[in-house]
Coordinates of C-alpha atoms and ligand atoms in Angstrom, one line a residue:
M1 CA 95.8 -111.6 -70.4
V2 CA 92.6 -109.1 -72.3
L3 CA 90.5 -111.6 -73.2
I4 CA 87.8 -109.6 -75.2
E5 CA 88.5 -105.7 -76.1
L6 CA 86.0 -103.7 -78.1
V7 CA 87.6 -100.7 -79.5
N8 CA 85.0 -97.8 -80.3
V9 CA 82.2 -99.7 -80.8
K10 CA 79.3 -98.7 -82.5
K11 CA 76.5 -100.4 -84.1
R12 CA 73.9 -98.5 -86.0
V13 CA 69.8 -100.5 -86.7
G14 CA 67.7 -98.7 -89.1
N15 CA 68.4 -94.7 -88.4
E16 CA 69.2 -95.4 -84.9
E17 CA 72.4 -96.0 -83.2
I18 CA 71.8 -98.4 -80.1
L19 CA 75.7 -98.0 -79.5
K20 CA 77.7 -95.5 -80.0
G21 CA 81.1 -95.8 -78.9
I22 CA 81.7 -98.1 -76.4
D23 CA 85.6 -99.3 -75.3
L24 CA 85.7 -101.5 -72.7
K25 CA 88.7 -104.7 -71.8
V26 CA 87.7 -108.3 -70.5
H27 CA 90.1 -109.4 -68.9
K28 CA 90.8 -113.1 -68.6
G29 CA 89.8 -115.0 -65.7
E30 CA 87.7 -111.6 -64.3
F31 CA 83.7 -111.7 -63.2
L32 CA 82.9 -108.3 -65.1
A33 CA 78.6 -107.5 -64.5
V34 CA 77.1 -105.0 -67.0
V35 CA 74.4 -103.0 -65.5
G36 CA 71.6 -100.4 -67.2
A37 CA 68.3 -99.2 -67.2
S38 CA 65.9 -101.7 -70.3
G39 CA 67.3 -100.5 -73.4
S40 CA 70.2 -99.2 -72.6
G41 CA 72.3 -101.5 -75.1
K42 CA 73.5 -104.3 -72.9
S43 CA 71.9 -107.7 -74.8
S44 CA 73.3 -105.5 -78.3
L45 CA 76.8 -105.1 -76.7
L46 CA 77.1 -108.8 -75.0
Y47 CA 76.0 -109.8 -78.7
I48 CA 78.9 -108.5 -80.3
M49 CA 81.3 -109.6 -77.0
G50 CA 80.0 -112.8 -78.3
L51 CA 80.5 -112.8 -81.7
L52 CA 76.8 -113.2 -82.3
D53 CA 76.7 -109.8 -83.8
F54 CA 79.4 -107.3 -85.7
P55 CA 79.4 -103.3 -85.3
T56 CA 79.1 -100.8 -87.5
E57 CA 81.6 -99.3 -86.9
G58 CA 84.8 -99.9 -84.7
R59 CA 87.0 -102.8 -83.7
V60 CA 86.5 -106.0 -81.6
F61 CA 89.6 -108.1 -81.1
F62 CA 89.5 -111.9 -79.4
K63 CA 92.7 -113.0 -77.5
G64 CA 94.5 -109.8 -79.5
Q65 CA 93.2 -111.1 -82.8
Q66 CA 91.0 -108.4 -84.9
V67 CA 87.6 -110.5 -85.6
S68 CA 87.1 -108.7 -88.7
S69 CA 89.6 -110.1 -90.0
M70 CA 89.1 -113.3 -89.3
D71 CA 88.1 -116.4 -91.8
P72 CA 84.1 -116.6 -90.6
Q73 CA 84.6 -119.9 -90.4
V74 CA 87.6 -119.1 -87.5
V75 CA 84.6 -116.4 -85.8
S76 CA 81.7 -120.0 -86.0
K77 CA 84.7 -121.9 -83.8
I78 CA 85.7 -119.1 -81.9
R79 CA 82.0 -119.2 -80.9
N80 CA 81.1 -122.4 -81.1
E81 CA 83.9 -123.3 -79.0
S82 CA 85.9 -120.4 -76.7
V83 CA 82.2 -118.9 -75.7
G84 CA 79.1 -120.2 -74.1
F85 CA 76.7 -117.5 -74.2
V86 CA 73.3 -117.7 -71.4
F87 CA 70.6 -116.0 -73.6
Q88 CA 68.3 -113.3 -71.5
F89 CA 65.4 -115.9 -72.8
H90 CA 67.0 -119.1 -72.5
Y91 CA 66.6 -120.0 -76.3
L92 CA 66.2 -123.5 -75.4
L93 CA 64.6 -126.3 -78.4
P94 CA 61.6 -127.5 -76.7
E95 CA 61.8 -130.2 -79.2
F96 CA 64.1 -131.4 -77.3
N97 CA 65.0 -132.7 -73.8
L98 CA 67.8 -131.3 -71.7
L99 CA 70.3 -134.5 -72.0
E100 CA 69.7 -133.4 -76.4
N101 CA 69.4 -129.7 -75.6
V102 CA 73.6 -130.1 -74.0
M103 CA 74.9 -132.1 -76.7
I104 CA 74.3 -130.3 -79.1
P105 CA 77.1 -128.1 -79.5
M106 CA 79.6 -130.6 -78.6
L107 CA 78.1 -132.5 -81.7
K108 CA 78.0 -129.9 -83.5
K109 CA 81.9 -129.3 -82.7
G110 CA 82.5 -132.6 -83.8
I111 CA 82.3 -134.6 -80.1
P112 CA 81.8 -138.6 -80.3
K113 CA 77.7 -138.7 -79.7
R114 CA 78.7 -141.6 -76.6
Q115 CA 81.1 -139.0 -75.3
A116 CA 79.2 -136.1 -76.1
E117 CA 75.8 -137.5 -73.7
E118 CA 78.5 -138.9 -70.6
R119 CA 79.2 -135.2 -70.3
A120 CA 76.1 -133.9 -71.1
R121 CA 75.3 -136.1 -68.3
E122 CA 78.1 -134.8 -65.6
L123 CA 77.2 -131.2 -66.1
L124 CA 73.9 -131.2 -65.8
K125 CA 73.8 -133.8 -63.1
S126 CA 76.6 -131.0 -61.4
L127 CA 74.0 -128.3 -61.7
G128 CA 71.1 -130.4 -59.2
L129 CA 69.7 -131.7 -62.9
D130 CA 69.6 -135.3 -62.3
G131 CA 67.0 -137.6 -63.3
K132 CA 65.2 -135.2 -65.3
E133 CA 67.9 -135.5 -68.1
K134 CA 64.9 -137.2 -70.7
R135 CA 62.4 -133.8 -69.6
K136 CA 61.9 -131.7 -72.4
I137 CA 62.3 -127.6 -72.0
Y138 CA 58.6 -127.6 -70.9
Q139 CA 58.3 -130.2 -68.4
V140 CA 60.9 -128.1 -66.2
S141 CA 60.8 -124.9 -64.3
G142 CA 62.6 -121.9 -65.0
G143 CA 65.3 -121.9 -62.5
E144 CA 65.9 -125.7 -64.2
M145 CA 65.4 -124.3 -67.8
Q146 CA 67.7 -121.7 -67.0
R147 CA 70.4 -124.4 -65.2
T148 CA 69.9 -126.2 -68.4
A149 CA 70.9 -122.8 -70.5
I150 CA 74.4 -123.2 -68.5
A151 CA 75.2 -126.8 -68.8
R152 CA 75.0 -126.1 -72.5
A153 CA 76.8 -122.8 -72.4
L154 CA 79.2 -125.1 -70.4
A155 CA 79.4 -127.7 -73.1
N156 CA 82.5 -127.3 -74.9
N157 CA 84.6 -125.7 -71.7
P158 CA 84.2 -122.3 -72.8
E159 CA 87.0 -119.7 -72.2
V160 CA 84.2 -117.3 -71.0
I161 CA 80.5 -117.2 -70.0
L162 CA 78.7 -114.5 -71.3
A163 CA 74.8 -114.7 -69.7
D164 CA 72.5 -111.9 -70.3
E165 CA 70.0 -111.3 -67.4
P166 CA 70.7 -115.4 -66.0
T167 CA 69.0 -115.2 -63.2
G168 CA 65.6 -112.4 -64.4
N169 CA 62.9 -114.8 -64.1
L170 CA 63.9 -116.3 -61.1
D171 CA 62.1 -116.4 -57.6
S172 CA 65.4 -115.9 -55.1
K173 CA 65.9 -119.1 -53.8
N174 CA 66.6 -120.0 -57.8
T175 CA 68.7 -117.2 -58.7
Q176 CA 71.1 -117.5 -55.7
M177 CA 71.8 -120.6 -56.9
V178 CA 72.4 -120.0 -60.9
M179 CA 74.6 -117.1 -58.8
Q180 CA 76.4 -119.8 -57.3
I181 CA 77.1 -121.2 -60.5
L182 CA 78.6 -118.4 -61.5
E183 CA 81.0 -117.9 -59.0
D184 CA 82.4 -121.7 -59.1
I185 CA 82.1 -121.9 -62.7
N186 CA 84.8 -118.5 -62.6
R187 CA 86.4 -119.6 -59.9
S188 CA 87.3 -122.3 -61.8
G189 CA 89.1 -120.0 -64.6
T190 CA 86.0 -119.0 -66.8
T191 CA 86.1 -115.4 -67.8
V192 CA 82.2 -113.9 -66.6
V193 CA 80.5 -111.6 -68.3
M194 CA 76.7 -111.1 -66.5
V195 CA 74.7 -108.4 -67.7
T196 CA 72.0 -108.0 -64.6
H197 CA 69.1 -105.3 -63.5
E198 CA 70.4 -106.5 -59.7
L199 CA 72.5 -103.8 -58.6
N200 CA 72.9 -106.3 -54.9
L201 CA 74.1 -109.4 -57.6
A202 CA 76.4 -107.1 -59.7
K203 CA 78.3 -105.7 -56.4
R204 CA 78.8 -109.5 -56.3
A205 CA 81.4 -109.6 -59.4
D206 CA 85.1 -108.2 -59.8
R207 CA 84.4 -105.0 -61.6
I208 CA 81.3 -103.4 -62.6
V209 CA 80.1 -101.6 -65.7
Q210 CA 76.7 -99.5 -66.3
M211 CA 75.3 -98.4 -69.6
K212 CA 73.3 -95.3 -70.4
D213 CA 71.5 -94.7 -74.1
G214 CA 74.0 -96.8 -76.2
L215 CA 77.2 -96.5 -73.8
L216 CA 79.4 -96.8 -71.0
V217 CA 79.2 -94.5 -68.5
L218 CA 81.5 -95.9 -65.4
Ligands
ATP301 N1 67.5 -105.8 -84.5 C1 67.1 -104.5 -83.3 N2 66.3 -103.7 -84.3 C2 66.0 -102.3 -83.9 N3 66.3 -102.1 -82.6 C3 66.8 -103.2 -81.7 C4 67.5 -104.5 -82.5 N4 68.1 -105.1 -81.5 C5 67.4 -103.8 -80.4 N5 67.2 -102.4 -80.7 C6 67.0 -101.5 -79.9 O1 68.0 -101.4 -79.5 C7 67.7 -100.6 -78.3 C8 68.6 -102.0 -76.7 O2 68.3 -103.1 -76.9 P1 68.9 -104.1 -76.3 O3 68.2 -105.1 -76.7 O4 70.5 -104.0 -76.2 O5 68.4 -103.2 -74.3 P2 69.0 -103.8 -73.3 O6 69.6 -103.1 -72.2 O7 69.5 -105.3 -72.8 O8 67.6 -103.8 -72.7 P3 67.1 -104.9 -71.0 O9 67.2 -104.5 -70.4 O10 65.6 -104.7 -71.7 O11 66.8 -106.4 -72.3 C9 66.2 -100.5 -77.4 O12 66.0 -99.4 -77.5 C10 66.6 -101.2 -78.6 O13 65.1 -101.5 -79.5
MG302 MG1 68.2 -107.5 -72.8

């Protein structure tokens, strides 16, 4: 089954075309790695796959349904409930603690506070952050921030995790830990798309695609 499909997707920003016609199918359950040089369009592609941004040309399908023909409220719902995004720069909210950061997507979905808190605690625990729930974002390490961002992405039990350089700022120990977590998530049935610069990490995926100057070359 195809979960996300891009057909001739182009993205123009000002005078620049940053995506130049991308065709890509993401299959349910797969672990896909996206590699490519800095500036080649990896993040831009991921934003479109995650319905955070929209192409200027071409079509995007989520589970066979064309996104541009959906009600914007349905698009928001898919984005919040079916897609978990781990950003290149984590975008956790510094004024909130780890627990609250993980609870936010669930509260947005309408899950009662107690239930959201219970799931957030479980998620943080499963990511090795037991006992640090009440710390603010700036009171934990980079690896711990990234694991919190993964917990937040998993909050609503999404169908797909889109992770943009999730290990980009981590040392090798934390890189292995985050990679292992993504592999476990994938093994439990969640589709994973991961952008990475590191070929040895990409090789652990089921499939690798490479971007070059706004196009897929592999
Ligand atoms: N909102 C924007 N306005 C103008 N240019 C943009 C915008 N977003 C991205 N770009 C440009 O589009 C190109 C692709 O950017 P993108 O962030 O997708 O690259 P990337 O492959 O993720 O790079 P990196 O590996 O450095 O994260 C770059 O040249 C970037 O400067
Ligand atoms: Mg990027």
